[in-house]
Amino acid sequence: MAPLVWLITGTSSGFGLFFVHSVLAHGDKVIATARTLSKIQHLKEAGADIMQLDVTAPQAELDAKVKEAMGFYGKVDVLVNNAGYVQTGNWEDLSHEDLLAIFNTNVFGPINLTRLILPYFRKQHAGTIVFMGSSAAWQGNPGASAYNGSKAALQGMVEGLQQEMAPPGIKTLLIEAGSFRTELLDPKNVKLAPTNFKEYEKYNNWLKGLAKSLNGAQVGDTRKGVETVVDAVKGKGWAEGKEVPFRLVLGSDGIKTVVDKAKEVIALCEKWSDLF
Ligand SMILES: NC(=O)c1ccc[n+]([C@@H]2O[C@H](COP(=O)([O-])OP(=O)(O)OC[C@H]3O[C@@H](n4cnc5c(N)ncnc54)[C@H](OP(=O)(O)O)[C@@H]3O)[C@@H](O)[C@H]2O)c1
């Protein structure tokens, strides 16, 4: 099988960084991107091509970036929409700007990049688009609505895309990960909307402490999670000879979240079904 060319966003840490090393170990080519190029300079020595890319850039800039990416090998086979971050805070404290910012990164970034790559994939009659969603899309947590909502929006957008793009031979994979040890919950990365209300002060302190206590204690093994996804894309390992599902729920806690929510909704519908 000829090496695949991967374009991956947000490779300065976490899942993105593991993806780069895994893809290279599989003998594929990777265009690793980050919004700060100096953070991924070291990936060049590992064998990756590197490119600056902020997924929130305006469409024209993203267009130029996709053209630049195509220039490395004349094609891209796999786009991994990985970049993302966590915004916390109470509903009342989250400003419109806070929400626009997280949706720009976690939702519109992947949508805009995907829109630009699709014409190339259609011409190739092939290509895979991976979205790093989250089991957080299936639940609501106090103080985490902005993140939950962004991943739920992504889920909603991607399910239709998968059905639209299957006929021309383009694969869509939605990864819904539980908690994995990355820098996502590192205090330097988690944004917390400061409270404007005395009543929420205690609560905001609790939120700050919660993110800190979860950071580094995530049950998921990031290397294993990434290998599972790379195998899914390449049809290797566990995926060999199998029809890879559109939705891959990663990690034991992620699976529990989704199963619990599905059961809760089924029970609710059954209990109230005679209303209609
Ligand atoms: N870890 C988990 O438990 C978990 C669970 C479910 C889903 N996910 C998802 O997995 C993805 C990767 O996160 P991670 O866990 O690996 O966390 P991470 O270690 O914090 O990595 C996030 C990456 O996204 C980049 N990024 C943030 N904003 C960006 C932007 N505007 N443009 C380009 N890159 C940007 C960061 O780059 P900078 O260095 O520039 O900040 C960083 O490289 C995210 O979409 C996250 O929501 C993670």
Short mmCIF file of C-alpha atoms and ligand atoms in Angstrom, two decimals:
data_model
loop_
_atom_site.label_atom_id
_atom_site.label_comp_id
_atom_site.label_asym_id
_atom_site.label_seq_id
_atom_site.Cartn_x
_atom_site.Cartn_y
_atom_site.Cartn_z
CA MET A 1 0.00 0.00 0.00
CA ALA A 2 1.42 3.43 -0.98
CA PRO A 3 2.09 5.73 1.98
CA LEU A 4 -0.84 7.93 2.93
CA VAL A 5 -0.40 11.69 3.38
CA TRP A 6 -1.92 12.99 6.63
CA LEU A 7 -2.72 16.62 7.45
CA ILE A 8 -3.18 17.05 11.20
CA THR A 9 -4.19 20.14 13.18
CA GLY A 10 -3.03 20.96 16.71
CA THR A 11 0.09 18.78 16.86
CA SER A 12 2.00 20.70 19.53
CA SER A 13 0.80 18.32 22.28
CA GLY A 14 -1.59 15.54 23.26
CA PHE A 15 -3.46 13.48 20.67
CA GLY A 16 -2.02 15.53 17.79
CA LEU A 17 1.57 14.91 18.81
CA PHE A 18 0.91 11.17 19.28
CA PHE A 19 -0.77 11.07 15.86
CA VAL A 20 2.34 12.48 14.19
CA HIS A 21 4.65 9.87 15.73
CA SER A 22 2.22 7.01 15.11
CA VAL A 23 1.66 7.96 11.46
CA LEU A 24 5.41 8.21 10.84
CA ALA A 25 5.96 4.83 12.54
CA HIS A 26 3.41 3.34 10.11
CA GLY A 27 5.55 4.60 7.20
CA ASP A 28 3.11 7.31 6.14
CA LYS A 29 3.77 11.00 5.45
CA VAL A 30 2.52 13.71 7.76
CA ILE A 31 2.03 17.44 7.48
CA ALA A 32 1.98 18.42 11.12
CA THR A 33 0.46 21.80 11.89
CA ALA A 34 0.27 24.14 14.87
CA ARG A 35 -0.65 27.74 15.39
CA THR A 36 2.88 28.39 16.76
CA LEU A 37 5.39 26.83 14.38
CA SER A 38 8.30 26.92 16.87
CA LYS A 39 6.39 24.44 19.07
CA ILE A 40 6.60 21.73 16.39
CA GLN A 41 10.02 22.46 14.89
CA HIS A 42 11.27 19.25 16.55
CA LEU A 43 8.82 17.18 14.48
CA LYS A 44 10.87 17.97 11.38
CA GLU A 45 13.75 15.93 12.79
CA ALA A 46 11.29 13.09 13.40
CA GLY A 47 10.46 13.10 9.67
CA ALA A 48 7.31 15.23 9.53
CA ASP A 49 6.67 18.23 7.31
CA ILE A 50 5.51 21.17 9.34
CA MET A 51 3.20 24.09 8.62
CA GLN A 52 1.74 26.95 10.67
CA LEU A 53 -2.05 26.66 10.90
CA ASP A 54 -4.52 28.31 13.23
CA VAL A 55 -7.88 26.67 12.59
CA THR A 56 -9.67 29.91 13.45
CA ALA A 57 -8.01 31.79 10.56
CA PRO A 58 -10.36 33.40 8.01
CA GLN A 59 -11.52 31.18 5.16
CA ALA A 60 -9.18 32.82 2.58
CA GLU A 61 -6.17 32.15 4.82
CA LEU A 62 -7.28 28.56 5.39
CA ASP A 63 -7.67 28.19 1.63
CA ALA A 64 -4.04 29.25 1.17
CA LYS A 65 -3.00 26.78 3.90
CA VAL A 66 -4.77 23.87 2.24
CA LYS A 67 -3.06 24.79 -1.08
CA GLU A 68 0.28 24.94 0.78
CA ALA A 69 -0.43 21.50 2.29
CA MET A 70 -1.23 20.09 -1.17
CA GLY A 71 2.14 21.40 -2.34
CA PHE A 72 4.13 19.02 -0.09
CA TYR A 73 3.17 15.72 -1.83
CA GLY A 74 0.62 16.78 -4.43
CA LYS A 75 -2.19 15.29 -2.36
CA VAL A 76 -3.63 14.75 1.10
CA ASP A 77 -5.31 11.45 1.95
CA VAL A 78 -6.32 12.00 5.57
CA LEU A 79 -7.38 15.20 7.35
CA VAL A 80 -7.39 14.96 11.15
CA ASN A 81 -9.41 17.78 12.69
CA ASN A 82 -7.80 17.55 16.09
CA ALA A 83 -7.22 21.09 17.47
CA GLY A 84 -9.44 22.03 20.38
CA TYR A 85 -9.62 23.40 23.89
CA VAL A 86 -11.82 23.56 26.97
CA GLN A 87 -13.72 26.64 28.12
CA THR A 88 -15.36 26.41 31.51
CA GLY A 89 -17.66 28.74 33.39
CA ASN A 90 -21.28 29.22 34.38
CA TRP A 91 -23.94 30.00 31.83
CA GLU A 92 -24.41 33.48 33.27
CA ASP A 93 -20.69 34.26 33.13
CA LEU A 94 -19.94 32.86 29.67
CA SER A 95 -19.93 35.81 27.28
CA HIS A 96 -20.97 35.63 23.65
CA GLU A 97 -17.27 36.17 22.82
CA ASP A 98 -16.24 33.18 25.00
CA LEU A 99 -18.71 31.00 23.13
CA LEU A 100 -17.75 32.33 19.70
CA ALA A 101 -14.10 31.62 20.50
CA ILE A 102 -14.62 28.00 21.51
CA PHE A 103 -17.05 27.31 18.67
CA ASN A 104 -14.59 28.93 16.23
CA THR A 105 -11.88 26.49 17.30
CA ASN A 106 -13.84 23.32 18.09
CA VAL A 107 -16.61 23.57 15.49
CA PHE A 108 -16.09 26.15 12.72
CA GLY A 109 -12.36 25.40 12.37
CA PRO A 110 -13.00 21.73 11.50
CA ILE A 111 -15.99 22.66 9.32
CA ASN A 112 -14.07 25.31 7.36
CA LEU A 113 -11.01 23.11 6.80
CA THR A 114 -13.15 20.15 5.78
CA ARG A 115 -15.10 22.29 3.30
CA LEU A 116 -11.78 23.21 1.66
CA ILE A 117 -10.39 19.67 1.49
CA LEU A 118 -13.57 18.07 0.11
CA PRO A 119 -13.07 19.26 -3.52
CA TYR A 120 -9.66 17.53 -3.56
CA PHE A 121 -11.10 14.35 -2.01
CA ARG A 122 -13.97 14.32 -4.50
CA LYS A 123 -11.50 14.55 -7.40
CA GLN A 124 -9.44 11.73 -5.88
CA HIS A 125 -12.60 9.65 -5.22
CA ALA A 126 -10.94 8.91 -1.91
CA GLY A 127 -9.95 10.48 1.39
CA THR A 128 -10.66 10.20 5.09
CA ILE A 129 -11.73 12.99 7.42
CA VAL A 130 -11.23 12.37 11.13
CA PHE A 131 -12.97 14.57 13.70
CA MET A 132 -11.82 14.54 17.31
CA GLY A 133 -15.16 14.68 19.02
CA SER A 134 -15.79 13.76 22.62
CA SER A 135 -18.08 11.70 24.80
CA ALA A 136 -18.71 15.15 26.34
CA ALA A 137 -21.13 15.62 23.42
CA TRP A 138 -23.41 13.09 25.11
CA GLN A 139 -23.62 14.72 28.50
CA GLY A 140 -24.10 17.98 30.31
CA ASN A 141 -21.84 18.95 33.16
CA PRO A 142 -22.21 22.06 35.29
CA GLY A 143 -19.60 24.61 34.28
CA ALA A 144 -18.76 22.69 31.09
CA SER A 145 -21.68 23.63 28.82
CA ALA A 146 -19.46 25.54 26.39
CA TYR A 147 -17.27 22.49 25.75
CA ASN A 148 -20.18 20.01 25.84
CA GLY A 149 -22.09 22.22 23.41
CA SER A 150 -19.16 22.58 21.00
CA LYS A 151 -18.64 18.81 20.79
CA ALA A 152 -22.38 18.19 20.45
CA ALA A 153 -22.51 20.70 17.58
CA LEU A 154 -19.60 18.94 15.88
CA GLN A 155 -21.37 15.59 16.27
CA GLY A 156 -24.51 17.03 14.69
CA MET A 157 -22.64 18.44 11.71
CA VAL A 158 -20.56 15.36 11.03
CA GLU A 159 -23.23 12.65 10.99
CA GLY A 160 -24.83 14.17 7.89
CA LEU A 161 -21.45 14.72 6.24
CA GLN A 162 -20.64 11.03 6.60
CA GLN A 163 -23.82 10.09 4.70
CA GLU A 164 -23.29 12.75 2.02
CA MET A 165 -19.70 11.78 1.32
CA ALA A 166 -19.91 7.98 1.46
CA PRO A 167 -21.18 7.62 -2.18
CA PRO A 168 -18.12 9.39 -3.72
CA GLY A 169 -15.84 7.15 -1.61
CA ILE A 170 -14.90 9.56 1.17
CA LYS A 171 -14.73 8.19 4.70
CA THR A 172 -15.74 10.23 7.75
CA LEU A 173 -14.73 9.13 11.22
CA LEU A 174 -16.08 10.72 14.38
CA ILE A 175 -13.93 9.89 17.38
CA GLU A 176 -15.78 10.38 20.63
CA ALA A 177 -13.08 10.12 23.25
CA GLY A 178 -13.47 9.76 26.98
CA SER A 179 -10.75 11.30 29.14
CA PHE A 180 -7.21 10.81 27.91
CA ARG A 181 -3.92 12.04 29.37
CA THR A 182 -3.04 15.08 27.25
CA GLU A 183 -2.57 18.78 27.98
CA LEU A 184 -6.28 19.51 27.47
CA LEU A 185 -6.93 20.02 31.19
CA ASP A 186 -3.58 21.61 31.97
CA PRO A 187 -4.39 24.79 33.92
CA LYS A 188 -2.46 26.82 31.30
CA ASN A 189 -4.89 25.65 28.61
CA VAL A 190 -8.28 25.55 30.35
CA LYS A 191 -10.15 28.83 30.07
CA LEU A 192 -12.44 29.82 32.92
CA ALA A 193 -14.92 32.68 32.54
CA PRO A 194 -14.40 34.86 35.62
CA THR A 195 -17.57 35.27 37.59
CA ASN A 196 -19.40 38.55 37.82
CA PHE A 197 -21.57 37.28 40.67
CA LYS A 198 -20.70 36.76 44.31
CA GLU A 199 -22.94 33.69 44.42
CA TYR A 200 -20.70 31.88 41.94
CA GLU A 201 -17.31 32.66 43.50
CA LYS A 202 -17.16 29.48 45.54
CA TYR A 203 -18.38 27.51 42.57
CA ASN A 204 -15.74 28.96 40.24
CA ASN A 205 -13.02 28.03 42.73
CA TRP A 206 -14.43 24.50 42.76
CA LEU A 207 -14.35 24.42 38.94
CA LYS A 208 -10.73 25.54 38.92
CA GLY A 209 -9.83 22.83 41.43
CA LEU A 210 -11.79 20.19 39.50
CA ALA A 211 -9.87 20.74 36.24
CA LYS A 212 -6.60 20.64 38.20
CA SER A 213 -7.51 17.42 39.98
CA LEU A 214 -8.58 15.72 36.72
CA ASN A 215 -5.43 16.84 34.91
CA GLY A 216 -2.98 13.95 34.71
CA ALA A 217 -5.47 11.53 36.30
CA GLN A 218 -7.34 10.71 33.07
CA VAL A 219 -7.87 6.97 32.62
CA GLY A 220 -7.25 6.89 28.87
CA ASP A 221 -3.90 5.93 27.39
CA THR A 222 -3.37 8.48 24.62
CA ARG A 223 -0.90 6.34 22.66
CA LYS A 224 -3.37 3.43 22.60
CA GLY A 225 -6.25 5.75 21.64
CA VAL A 226 -4.27 7.16 18.73
CA GLU A 227 -3.17 3.69 17.54
CA THR A 228 -6.83 2.62 17.52
CA VAL A 229 -7.71 5.55 15.25
CA VAL A 230 -4.72 5.10 12.94
CA ASP A 231 -5.65 1.41 12.54
CA ALA A 232 -9.23 2.47 11.76
CA VAL A 233 -8.05 4.80 8.99
CA LYS A 234 -5.58 2.31 7.52
CA GLY A 235 -7.75 -0.80 7.95
CA LYS A 236 -4.96 -2.44 9.91
CA GLY A 237 -4.71 -4.19 13.30
CA TRP A 238 -8.15 -4.48 14.92
CA ALA A 239 -9.73 -2.90 11.81
CA GLU A 240 -8.29 -5.37 9.30
CA GLY A 241 -11.11 -6.92 7.25
CA LYS A 242 -13.76 -5.09 9.28
CA GLU A 243 -16.21 -2.42 8.29
CA VAL A 244 -15.01 0.46 10.45
CA PRO A 245 -17.94 2.28 12.06
CA PHE A 246 -18.45 5.99 11.46
CA ARG A 247 -18.50 6.63 15.23
CA LEU A 248 -15.69 5.31 17.40
CA VAL A 249 -16.17 5.82 21.11
CA LEU A 250 -12.71 5.67 22.67
CA GLY A 251 -11.90 4.69 26.22
CA SER A 252 -13.78 2.81 28.95
CA ASP A 253 -15.14 6.00 30.57
CA GLY A 254 -16.22 7.36 27.17
CA ILE A 255 -18.12 4.15 26.44
CA LYS A 256 -19.82 4.28 29.86
CA THR A 257 -20.91 7.89 29.30
CA VAL A 258 -22.47 7.11 25.93
CA VAL A 259 -24.10 3.84 27.05
CA ASP A 260 -25.55 5.45 30.20
CA LYS A 261 -26.94 8.37 28.21
CA ALA A 262 -28.40 6.10 25.52
CA LYS A 263 -30.11 3.93 28.20
CA GLU A 264 -31.41 7.01 30.01
CA VAL A 265 -32.95 8.41 26.81
CA ILE A 266 -34.46 5.05 25.79
CA ALA A 267 -36.02 4.67 29.27
CA LEU A 268 -37.34 8.23 29.10
CA CYS A 269 -38.90 7.72 25.65
CA GLU A 270 -40.46 4.41 26.72
CA LYS A 271 -41.88 5.88 29.91
CA TRP A 272 -43.53 8.81 28.11
CA SER A 273 -44.24 7.23 24.72
CA ASP A 274 -48.03 7.11 25.27
CA LEU A 275 -48.10 10.93 25.32
CA PHE A 276 -48.02 10.81 21.52
N1 LIG B 1 -7.82 14.56 26.15
C1 LIG B 1 -9.08 14.23 26.27
O1 LIG B 1 -9.50 13.67 27.29
C2 LIG B 1 -10.03 14.46 25.12
C3 LIG B 1 -11.28 13.83 25.16
C4 LIG B 1 -12.16 14.03 24.12
C5 LIG B 1 -11.80 14.83 23.05
N2 LIG B 1 -10.58 15.44 23.04
C6 LIG B 1 -10.27 16.31 21.91
O2 LIG B 1 -9.02 15.95 21.35
C7 LIG B 1 -8.48 17.08 20.66
C8 LIG B 1 -7.02 17.25 21.04
O3 LIG B 1 -6.93 17.63 22.40
P1 LIG B 1 -5.88 17.02 23.42
O4 LIG B 1 -6.62 16.27 24.42
O5 LIG B 1 -4.77 16.39 22.69
O6 LIG B 1 -5.40 18.37 24.16
P2 LIG B 1 -4.07 19.22 24.05
O7 LIG B 1 -2.90 18.40 24.45
O8 LIG B 1 -4.34 20.46 24.82
O9 LIG B 1 -3.97 19.55 22.50
C9 LIG B 1 -4.80 20.50 21.89
C10 LIG B 1 -4.10 21.02 20.67
O10 LIG B 1 -4.97 21.92 19.98
C11 LIG B 1 -4.20 23.06 19.61
N3 LIG B 1 -5.03 24.23 19.36
C12 LIG B 1 -5.86 24.89 20.21
N4 LIG B 1 -6.43 25.92 19.58
C13 LIG B 1 -5.97 25.90 18.30
C14 LIG B 1 -6.20 26.70 17.14
N5 LIG B 1 -7.01 27.75 17.17
N6 LIG B 1 -5.56 26.37 15.98
C15 LIG B 1 -4.73 25.32 15.93
N7 LIG B 1 -4.44 24.54 17.00
C16 LIG B 1 -5.06 24.84 18.16
C17 LIG B 1 -3.23 23.25 20.76
O11 LIG B 1 -2.16 24.06 20.30
P3 LIG B 1 -1.43 25.23 21.14
O12 LIG B 1 -0.16 24.60 21.61
O13 LIG B 1 -1.21 26.29 20.13
O14 LIG B 1 -2.35 25.63 22.24
C18 LIG B 1 -2.83 21.80 20.99
O15 LIG B 1 -1.84 21.40 20.07
C19 LIG B 1 -9.36 18.27 21.05
O16 LIG B 1 -10.27 18.54 20.00
C20 LIG B 1 -10.11 17.78 22.28
O17 LIG B 1 -11.33 18.42 22.46
C21 LIG B 1 -9.70 15.28 24.05
#
